mmCIF file of C-alpha atoms in Angstrom:
data_model
loop_
_atom_site.group_PDB
_atom_site.id
_atom_site.type_symbol
_atom_site.label_atom_id
_atom_site.label_comp_id
_atom_site.label_asym_id
_atom_site.label_seq_id
_atom_site.Cartn_x
_atom_site.Cartn_y
_atom_site.Cartn_z
ATOM 1 C CA MET A 1 -62.208 122.944 -24.560
ATOM 2 C CA CYS A 2 -59.386 121.572 -22.452
ATOM 3 C CA SER A 3 -56.860 122.905 -24.925
ATOM 4 C CA THR A 4 -58.402 126.399 -24.864
ATOM 5 C CA GLY A 5 -58.492 126.460 -21.078
ATOM 6 C CA SER A 6 -54.858 125.391 -20.866
ATOM 7 C CA THR A 7 -53.791 128.145 -23.287
ATOM 8 C CA GLU A 8 -55.711 130.762 -21.345
ATOM 9 C CA ASP A 9 -54.041 129.646 -18.115
ATOM 10 C CA VAL A 10 -50.609 129.981 -19.661
ATOM 11 C CA LEU A 11 -51.436 133.453 -21.020
ATOM 12 C CA GLN A 12 -52.668 134.536 -17.605
ATOM 13 C CA GLN A 13 -49.498 133.303 -15.935
ATOM 14 C CA MET A 14 -47.343 135.075 -18.522
ATOM 15 C CA SER A 15 -49.295 138.292 -18.013
ATOM 16 C CA LYS A 16 -48.694 138.095 -14.271
ATOM 17 C CA LEU A 17 -44.997 137.474 -14.859
ATOM 18 C CA TRP A 18 -44.661 140.528 -17.132
ATOM 19 C CA SER A 19 -46.484 142.615 -14.568
ATOM 20 C CA MET A 20 -44.233 141.451 -11.728
ATOM 21 C CA LEU A 21 -41.090 142.210 -13.745
ATOM 22 C CA ASP A 22 -42.407 145.612 -14.738
ATOM 23 C CA ASP A 23 -43.084 146.443 -11.095
ATOM 24 C CA LEU A 24 -39.649 145.177 -10.066
ATOM 25 C CA SER A 25 -37.864 147.228 -12.743
ATOM 26 C CA GLU A 26 -39.675 150.391 -11.625
ATOM 27 C CA ASN A 27 -39.579 149.930 -7.849
ATOM 28 C CA ASP A 28 -36.213 148.186 -7.365
ATOM 29 C CA PRO A 29 -33.975 148.585 -10.443
ATOM 30 C CA ALA A 30 -30.955 147.066 -8.665
ATOM 31 C CA ALA A 31 -32.804 143.837 -7.762
ATOM 32 C CA TYR A 32 -34.259 143.701 -11.269
ATOM 33 C CA ARG A 33 -30.796 144.040 -12.819
ATOM 34 C CA THR A 34 -29.367 141.336 -10.515
ATOM 35 C CA LEU A 35 -32.183 138.937 -11.401
ATOM 36 C CA ILE A 36 -31.815 139.426 -15.141
ATOM 37 C CA GLU A 37 -28.011 139.164 -15.103
ATOM 38 C CA LYS A 38 -28.254 135.943 -13.105
ATOM 39 C CA GLN A 39 -30.626 134.456 -15.666
ATOM 40 C CA LEU A 40 -28.376 135.545 -18.524
ATOM 41 C CA LYS A 41 -25.355 134.006 -16.823
ATOM 42 C CA GLU A 42 -27.149 130.702 -16.268
ATOM 43 C CA GLY A 43 -28.228 130.669 -19.902
ATOM 44 C CA ALA A 44 -24.672 131.319 -21.082
ATOM 45 C CA GLU A 45 -23.301 128.504 -18.901
ATOM 46 C CA PHE A 46 -25.167 125.989 -21.027
ATOM 47 C CA ARG A 47 -23.041 127.114 -23.959
ATOM 48 C CA ALA A 48 -19.831 126.213 -22.120
ATOM 49 C CA PRO A 49 -17.734 123.566 -23.930
ATOM 50 C CA PRO A 50 -17.213 119.992 -22.686
ATOM 51 C CA GLU A 51 -14.146 119.466 -20.481
ATOM 52 C CA LEU A 52 -12.014 116.358 -20.089
ATOM 53 C CA ASP A 53 -12.556 114.769 -16.657
ATOM 54 C CA SER A 54 -10.546 111.553 -16.934
ATOM 55 C CA CYS A 55 -9.340 109.020 -19.486
ATOM 56 C CA LEU A 56 -9.567 105.223 -19.445
ATOM 57 C CA CYS A 57 -7.372 102.826 -21.386
ATOM 58 C CA THR A 58 -8.104 99.170 -22.048
ATOM 59 C CA GLU A 59 -7.123 96.579 -24.624
ATOM 60 C CA ILE A 60 -9.384 95.700 -27.558
ATOM 61 C CA LEU A 61 -9.349 91.958 -28.176
ATOM 62 C CA LYS A 62 -11.891 91.815 -31.008
ATOM 63 C CA PRO A 63 -12.657 92.595 -33.808
ATOM 64 C CA LYS A 64 -9.145 94.047 -34.127
ATOM 65 C CA LYS A 65 -6.467 94.098 -31.463
ATOM 66 C CA GLY A 66 -5.428 97.499 -30.222
ATOM 67 C CA LEU A 67 -6.033 100.003 -27.445
ATOM 68 C CA LEU A 68 -9.301 101.736 -26.601
ATOM 69 C CA TYR A 69 -9.177 105.169 -24.974
ATOM 70 C CA ILE A 70 -12.388 106.496 -23.442
ATOM 71 C CA ASN A 71 -12.388 110.204 -22.617
ATOM 72 C CA ILE A 72 -14.857 110.828 -19.796
ATOM 73 C CA CYS A 73 -15.996 114.427 -20.256
ATOM 74 C CA SER A 74 -17.976 116.868 -18.140
ATOM 75 C CA TRP A 75 -20.550 118.883 -20.091
ATOM 76 C CA LYS A 76 -23.191 121.172 -18.615
ATOM 77 C CA CYS A 77 -25.597 120.703 -21.503
ATOM 78 C CA VAL A 78 -26.008 117.010 -20.640
ATOM 79 C CA PRO A 79 -29.161 116.691 -18.494
ATOM 80 C CA ALA A 80 -28.687 115.433 -14.955
ATOM 81 C CA PRO A 81 -30.351 112.082 -14.098
ATOM 82 C CA GLN A 82 -33.583 112.680 -12.231
ATOM 83 C CA ASP A 83 -33.587 109.473 -10.181
ATOM 84 C CA PRO A 84 -32.060 105.944 -10.324
ATOM 85 C CA SER A 85 -35.082 104.544 -12.180
ATOM 86 C CA ARG A 86 -34.838 107.054 -15.038
ATOM 87 C CA LEU A 87 -32.766 106.781 -18.172
ATOM 88 C CA LEU A 88 -29.259 108.220 -17.936
ATOM 89 C CA PRO A 89 -28.507 110.814 -20.660
ATOM 90 C CA VAL A 90 -25.065 110.395 -22.224
ATOM 91 C CA TYR A 91 -23.521 112.227 -25.164
ATOM 92 C CA THR A 92 -20.980 110.363 -27.268
ATOM 93 C CA GLY A 93 -18.597 111.720 -29.841
ATOM 94 C CA LYS A 94 -17.571 110.419 -33.219
ATOM 95 C CA LEU A 95 -15.413 107.296 -32.940
ATOM 96 C CA GLU A 96 -11.859 107.955 -34.088
ATOM 97 C CA THR A 97 -9.115 105.471 -34.915
ATOM 98 C CA GLY A 98 -5.448 105.875 -35.702
ATOM 99 C CA THR A 99 -1.971 104.404 -35.438
ATOM 100 C CA ASN A 100 1.343 105.654 -34.162
ATOM 101 C CA GLU A 101 4.799 104.206 -33.749
ATOM 102 C CA ASP A 102 4.674 103.920 -29.969
ATOM 103 C CA GLN A 103 1.160 102.559 -29.425
ATOM 104 C CA GLY A 104 0.198 100.848 -32.672
ATOM 105 C CA TRP A 105 -3.517 100.812 -33.574
ATOM 106 C CA TYR A 106 -5.878 102.641 -31.222
ATOM 107 C CA THR A 107 -9.468 103.879 -30.963
ATOM 108 C CA VAL A 108 -10.698 106.992 -29.143
ATOM 109 C CA LEU A 109 -14.247 107.342 -27.808
ATOM 110 C CA ASP A 110 -15.528 110.492 -26.069
ATOM 111 C CA VAL A 111 -18.340 110.124 -23.510
ATOM 112 C CA ALA A 112 -19.903 113.225 -21.919
ATOM 113 C CA LEU A 113 -21.878 113.177 -18.672
ATOM 114 C CA ASN A 114 -23.509 115.793 -16.485
ATOM 115 C CA PRO A 115 -20.953 117.582 -14.245
ATOM 116 C CA VAL A 116 -23.054 117.090 -11.108
ATOM 117 C CA LEU A 117 -23.141 113.327 -11.707
ATOM 118 C CA LEU A 118 -19.359 113.189 -12.062
ATOM 119 C CA GLN A 119 -18.772 115.388 -9.025
ATOM 120 C CA GLU A 120 -21.039 113.284 -6.818
ATOM 121 C CA SER A 121 -19.476 110.072 -8.109
ATOM 122 C CA ARG A 122 -15.970 111.283 -7.251
ATOM 123 C CA GLU A 123 -16.954 111.551 -3.597
ATOM 124 C CA ASN A 124 -17.240 107.757 -3.530
ATOM 125 C CA LYS A 125 -14.579 105.586 -5.183
ATOM 126 C CA ALA A 126 -17.043 102.772 -5.784
ATOM 127 C CA GLU A 127 -19.401 105.128 -7.627
ATOM 128 C CA ILE A 128 -16.755 106.594 -9.926
ATOM 129 C CA ASN A 129 -15.589 103.066 -10.700
ATOM 130 C CA GLN A 130 -19.157 102.245 -11.660
ATOM 131 C CA VAL A 131 -19.184 105.231 -14.025
ATOM 132 C CA TYR A 132 -15.991 103.902 -15.604
ATOM 133 C CA MET A 133 -17.458 100.423 -15.919
ATOM 134 C CA LEU A 134 -20.599 101.887 -17.482
ATOM 135 C CA ALA A 135 -18.495 103.555 -20.168
ATOM 136 C CA LEU A 136 -16.563 100.332 -20.811
ATOM 137 C CA SER A 137 -19.768 98.302 -20.904
ATOM 138 C CA PHE A 138 -21.283 100.694 -23.435
ATOM 139 C CA ALA A 139 -18.228 100.487 -25.680
ATOM 140 C CA GLN A 140 -18.230 96.698 -25.514
ATOM 141 C CA LYS A 141 -21.942 96.126 -26.094
ATOM 142 C CA GLN A 142 -22.967 99.009 -28.308
ATOM 143 C CA LEU A 143 -19.857 99.260 -30.478
ATOM 144 C CA GLY A 144 -19.429 95.500 -30.889
ATOM 145 C CA MET A 145 -16.028 95.337 -29.194
ATOM 146 C CA THR A 146 -14.587 92.603 -27.012
ATOM 147 C CA LEU A 147 -12.471 94.279 -24.346
ATOM 148 C CA SER A 148 -9.899 93.113 -21.840
ATOM 149 C CA GLN A 149 -11.137 92.741 -18.261
ATOM 150 C CA GLU A 150 -8.424 95.159 -17.168
ATOM 151 C CA TYR A 151 -8.404 98.928 -17.502
ATOM 152 C CA ARG A 152 -6.420 101.810 -16.110
ATOM 153 C CA VAL A 153 -6.820 105.559 -15.744
ATOM 154 C CA VAL A 154 -4.280 107.508 -17.825
ATOM 155 C CA ASN A 155 -3.496 111.191 -18.210
ATOM 156 C CA SER A 156 -4.787 111.540 -21.758
ATOM 157 C CA SER A 157 -5.566 109.775 -25.006
ATOM 158 C CA PRO A 158 -4.084 110.446 -28.430
ATOM 159 C CA ASN A 159 -5.742 113.449 -30.085
ATOM 160 C CA SER A 160 -7.179 114.758 -26.816
ATOM 161 C CA SER A 161 -6.682 118.495 -27.200
ATOM 162 C CA PRO A 162 -9.750 120.624 -26.350
ATOM 163 C CA ASP A 163 -10.323 121.422 -30.031
ATOM 164 C CA GLU A 164 -10.252 117.726 -30.962
ATOM 165 C CA LEU A 165 -12.649 116.814 -28.137
ATOM 166 C CA HIS A 166 -15.015 119.591 -29.214
ATOM 167 C CA ARG A 167 -14.887 118.466 -32.841
ATOM 168 C CA ARG A 168 -15.736 114.826 -32.057
ATOM 169 C CA LEU A 169 -18.517 115.782 -29.622
ATOM 170 C CA GLY A 170 -20.018 118.242 -32.094
ATOM 171 C CA PHE A 171 -19.476 121.351 -29.978
ATOM 172 C CA GLN A 172 -19.185 124.499 -32.052
ATOM 173 C CA LYS A 173 -17.581 127.635 -30.705
ATOM 174 C CA LEU A 174 -19.230 130.938 -31.365
ATOM 175 C CA SER A 175 -17.404 133.052 -33.915
ATOM 176 C CA SER A 176 -17.455 135.892 -31.422
ATOM 177 C CA ALA A 177 -18.611 136.287 -27.860
ATOM 178 C CA PRO A 178 -22.246 137.399 -27.692
ATOM 179 C CA LYS A 179 -22.645 141.030 -26.789
ATOM 180 C CA GLN A 180 -24.066 141.415 -23.323
ATOM 181 C CA PRO A 181 -27.312 143.366 -23.417
ATOM 182 C CA ASP A 182 -27.812 146.586 -21.518
ATOM 183 C CA THR A 183 -30.033 145.184 -18.801
ATOM 184 C CA ALA A 184 -30.885 148.618 -17.524
ATOM 185 C CA GLY A 185 -32.160 149.828 -20.881
ATOM 186 C CA GLN A 186 -34.297 146.873 -21.985
ATOM 187 C CA THR A 187 -37.841 145.919 -21.154
ATOM 188 C CA PRO A 188 -38.542 142.714 -19.178
ATOM 189 C CA ALA A 189 -40.108 141.143 -22.273
ATOM 190 C CA ALA A 190 -37.042 141.845 -24.427
ATOM 191 C CA LEU A 191 -34.656 140.479 -21.804
ATOM 192 C CA LEU A 192 -36.644 137.298 -21.240
ATOM 193 C CA GLN A 193 -36.738 136.759 -24.990
ATOM 194 C CA HIS A 194 -32.933 137.067 -25.062
ATOM 195 C CA ILE A 195 -32.599 134.547 -22.198
ATOM 196 C CA SER A 196 -34.936 132.159 -23.965
ATOM 197 C CA SER A 197 -32.913 132.410 -27.179
ATOM 198 C CA LEU A 198 -29.702 131.479 -25.344
ATOM 199 C CA GLN A 199 -31.269 128.302 -24.005
ATOM 200 C CA SER A 200 -33.119 127.322 -27.195
ATOM 201 C CA GLU A 201 -30.046 127.810 -29.392
ATOM 202 C CA ASN A 202 -28.073 125.474 -27.160
ATOM 203 C CA GLN A 203 -30.811 122.857 -27.230
ATOM 204 C CA GLU A 204 -30.857 122.972 -31.040
ATOM 205 C CA ASP A 205 -27.069 122.673 -31.293
ATOM 206 C CA SER A 206 -26.766 119.500 -29.261
ATOM 207 C CA ALA A 207 -28.943 116.532 -28.404
ATOM 208 C CA PRO A 208 -28.355 113.244 -26.603
ATOM 209 C CA GLN A 209 -26.920 110.725 -29.026
ATOM 210 C CA ILE A 210 -27.450 107.721 -26.788
ATOM 211 C CA ILE A 211 -29.502 106.973 -23.727
ATOM 212 C CA CYS A 212 -28.238 104.202 -21.461
ATOM 213 C CA ARG A 213 -30.447 101.653 -19.810
ATOM 214 C CA PRO A 214 -32.130 102.350 -16.444
ATOM 215 C CA ALA A 215 -29.714 102.426 -13.523
ATOM 216 C CA GLU A 216 -30.971 99.246 -11.881
ATOM 217 C CA LYS A 217 -30.386 97.275 -15.098
ATOM 218 C CA ILE A 218 -26.960 98.837 -15.538
ATOM 219 C CA LYS A 219 -25.949 97.744 -12.059
ATOM 220 C CA LYS A 220 -27.109 94.188 -12.694
ATOM 221 C CA ASP A 221 -25.307 93.979 -16.017
ATOM 222 C CA LEU A 222 -22.096 95.378 -14.574
ATOM 223 C CA ILE A 223 -21.764 92.961 -11.646
ATOM 224 C CA GLN A 224 -19.895 90.368 -13.661
ATOM 225 C CA VAL A 225 -17.622 92.916 -15.328
ATOM 226 C CA ILE A 226 -16.803 94.662 -12.049
ATOM 227 C CA SER A 227 -16.034 91.405 -10.270
ATOM 228 C CA ALA A 228 -13.760 90.358 -13.110
ATOM 229 C CA ALA A 229 -11.921 93.674 -13.049
ATOM 230 C CA SER A 230 -11.520 93.685 -9.268
ATOM 231 C CA VAL A 231 -9.600 90.420 -9.082
ATOM 232 C CA GLY A 232 -6.415 92.422 -8.681
ATOM 233 C CA PRO A 233 -3.078 92.549 -10.485
ATOM 234 C CA GLN A 234 -2.605 89.714 -12.952
ATOM 235 C CA LYS A 235 0.466 87.574 -13.604
ATOM 236 C CA PRO A 236 1.752 88.569 -17.049
ATOM 237 C CA GLU A 237 3.076 86.154 -19.621
ATOM 238 C CA ASN A 238 6.836 85.821 -19.316
ATOM 239 C CA ARG A 239 9.813 83.810 -20.494
ATOM 240 C CA LEU A 240 13.090 83.246 -18.592
ATOM 241 C CA GLU A 241 16.272 82.180 -20.338
ATOM 242 C CA VAL A 242 19.850 81.512 -19.209
ATOM 243 C CA LYS A 243 22.358 82.796 -21.760
ATOM 244 C CA THR A 244 25.743 81.080 -22.106
ATOM 245 C CA ASP A 245 29.116 82.214 -23.406
ATOM 246 C CA ALA A 246 31.129 80.586 -26.188
ATOM 247 C CA ALA A 247 32.317 77.876 -23.802
ATOM 248 C CA GLY A 248 28.789 76.995 -22.762
ATOM 249 C CA VAL A 249 29.144 78.524 -19.289
ATOM 250 C CA PRO A 250 26.092 80.396 -17.920
ATOM 251 C CA ASP A 251 26.786 84.075 -18.525
ATOM 252 C CA SER A 252 23.548 85.977 -17.946
ATOM 253 C CA VAL A 253 19.834 85.635 -17.324
ATOM 254 C CA GLU A 254 17.221 87.266 -19.549
ATOM 255 C CA LEU A 255 13.578 87.763 -18.567
ATOM 256 C CA MET A 256 11.006 88.894 -21.147
ATOM 257 C CA VAL A 257 7.577 89.993 -19.908
ATOM 258 C CA GLU A 258 4.522 90.791 -22.063
ATOM 259 C CA LEU A 259 2.764 93.944 -20.768
ATOM 260 C CA PRO A 260 -0.030 94.840 -23.228
ATOM 261 C CA MET A 261 -1.552 97.434 -20.887
ATOM 262 C CA VAL A 262 1.664 99.365 -20.258
ATOM 263 C CA CYS A 263 2.782 102.341 -22.352
ATOM 264 C CA SER A 264 6.177 103.203 -20.858
ATOM 265 C CA MET A 265 8.931 102.002 -18.549
ATOM 266 C CA SER A 266 7.981 104.637 -15.973
ATOM 267 C CA GLU A 267 4.874 102.628 -15.067
ATOM 268 C CA CYS A 268 6.937 99.587 -14.020
ATOM 269 C CA GLN A 269 8.505 99.047 -10.619
ATOM 270 C CA LEU A 270 11.415 96.610 -10.662
ATOM 271 C CA SER A 271 13.245 95.162 -7.691
ATOM 272 C CA VAL A 272 16.184 92.862 -8.411
ATOM 273 C CA SER A 273 18.100 90.779 -5.867
ATOM 274 C CA LYS A 274 20.705 88.053 -6.340
ATOM 275 C CA ASP A 275 17.971 85.403 -6.077
ATOM 276 C CA ASP A 276 14.863 86.844 -7.711
ATOM 277 C CA VAL A 277 13.162 89.759 -9.445
ATOM 278 C CA LEU A 278 9.881 91.469 -8.578
ATOM 279 C CA LEU A 279 7.920 93.385 -11.219
ATOM 280 C CA GLU A 280 4.872 95.461 -10.300
ATOM 281 C CA VAL A 281 2.566 97.694 -12.330
ATOM 282 C CA GLU A 282 0.003 99.314 -10.075
ATOM 283 C CA ASP A 283 -3.424 97.618 -10.264
ATOM 284 C CA LEU A 284 -2.400 95.705 -13.388
ATOM 285 C CA TYR A 285 0.496 93.254 -13.044
ATOM 286 C CA TYR A 286 2.475 91.431 -10.360
ATOM 287 C CA LEU A 287 5.314 89.032 -11.148
ATOM 288 C CA LEU A 288 7.856 87.417 -8.832
ATOM 289 C CA VAL A 289 10.414 85.170 -10.547
ATOM 290 C CA ASP A 290 13.245 83.154 -8.963
ATOM 291 C CA PHE A 291 16.499 83.189 -10.894
ATOM 292 C CA PRO A 292 17.861 79.718 -11.794
ATOM 293 C CA LYS A 293 21.359 81.052 -11.047
ATOM 294 C CA THR A 294 22.670 83.530 -8.527
ATOM 295 C CA VAL A 295 23.078 86.898 -10.245
ATOM 296 C CA ASN A 296 24.896 90.152 -9.699
ATOM 297 C CA GLU A 297 22.004 92.570 -9.153
ATOM 298 C CA ASP A 298 24.265 95.566 -9.801
ATOM 299 C CA THR A 299 24.528 94.554 -13.473
ATOM 300 C CA ALA A 300 20.771 94.463 -14.057
ATOM 301 C CA SER A 301 19.392 96.507 -16.944
ATOM 302 C CA ALA A 302 15.871 96.709 -18.356
ATOM 303 C CA ILE A 303 14.355 98.133 -21.526
ATOM 304 C CA PHE A 304 10.739 98.495 -22.637
ATOM 305 C CA ASN A 305 9.707 98.051 -26.262
ATOM 306 C CA LYS A 306 6.737 100.401 -26.715
ATOM 307 C CA LYS A 307 5.693 98.886 -30.029
ATOM 308 C CA LYS A 308 5.640 95.284 -28.766
ATOM 309 C CA ARG A 309 4.762 96.323 -25.187
ATOM 310 C CA ARG A 310 7.428 93.991 -23.885
ATOM 311 C CA LEU A 311 9.856 94.484 -21.006
ATOM 312 C CA THR A 312 13.243 92.770 -21.222
ATOM 313 C CA LEU A 313 15.485 92.426 -18.172
ATOM 314 C CA LYS A 314 19.102 91.288 -18.417
ATOM 315 C CA VAL A 315 21.432 90.544 -15.501
ATOM 316 C CA ASN A 316 24.836 88.851 -15.279
ATOM 317 C CA VAL A 317 25.369 85.554 -13.459
ATOM 318 C CA LEU A 318 27.909 85.479 -10.609
#
């Protein structure tokens, strides 16, 4: 009986809706057209592809050393979180690994979130950092990876073209743009059926692949990770040597610094004086080393080995 009553209620509501649309199309065609076009536009927006928002890079310590790139993507088909106590919908793409001469072995993970969530998080630095830490925590716990406590935001990951992002996230482009219906020449029933098909097709094409834990649990789990990552720039491993000439007289000083989170020399800021050298990499590394001998700072030269991720500084002794 309850089921029959519920069905009758729905049919009555639908009948009223058809009647209202019929009246609107007859009495105010312009308003009717505006309403239908708005609904069609909103339906089409859910078919929009995911877009790259930002990219994180961190070091994988286990099971295999390398770099992990996490592409944080904005995708309208990802449902927005209803409230902090609800589960947070997240779409993830197919994990991809590769190697190249400059970076060695790397892994790429695509994570898609609702655009409204990302936009609101960007208004507060602490909130966007929490989104980043959530992505890192997921990669570490769900994919069985042990990650470095340090991460940085980079411009892009390897294989991060729109087509490659779409492929890994399972987004399929339409072979041709759907023909826009003639809103003026169709009945309300036909137009609503078209709107419904736009939304249902999108729901069938994509579904949440993972659902993260409730927000309050996420925050609790992330406290230790966030505190570890917010310690500040770390002192990198380094080795200082005094080179001598054939007669055994000090000739130059060589400093080698291990920088596993750096990809190029452009990220390093070097300041050399006759007494010491200061190396800084924003938010990652800070190193101040006193020279054992007075040097000629004008002779300083530095190179960065991308494969070994090692910076070598050489400077002549006075």
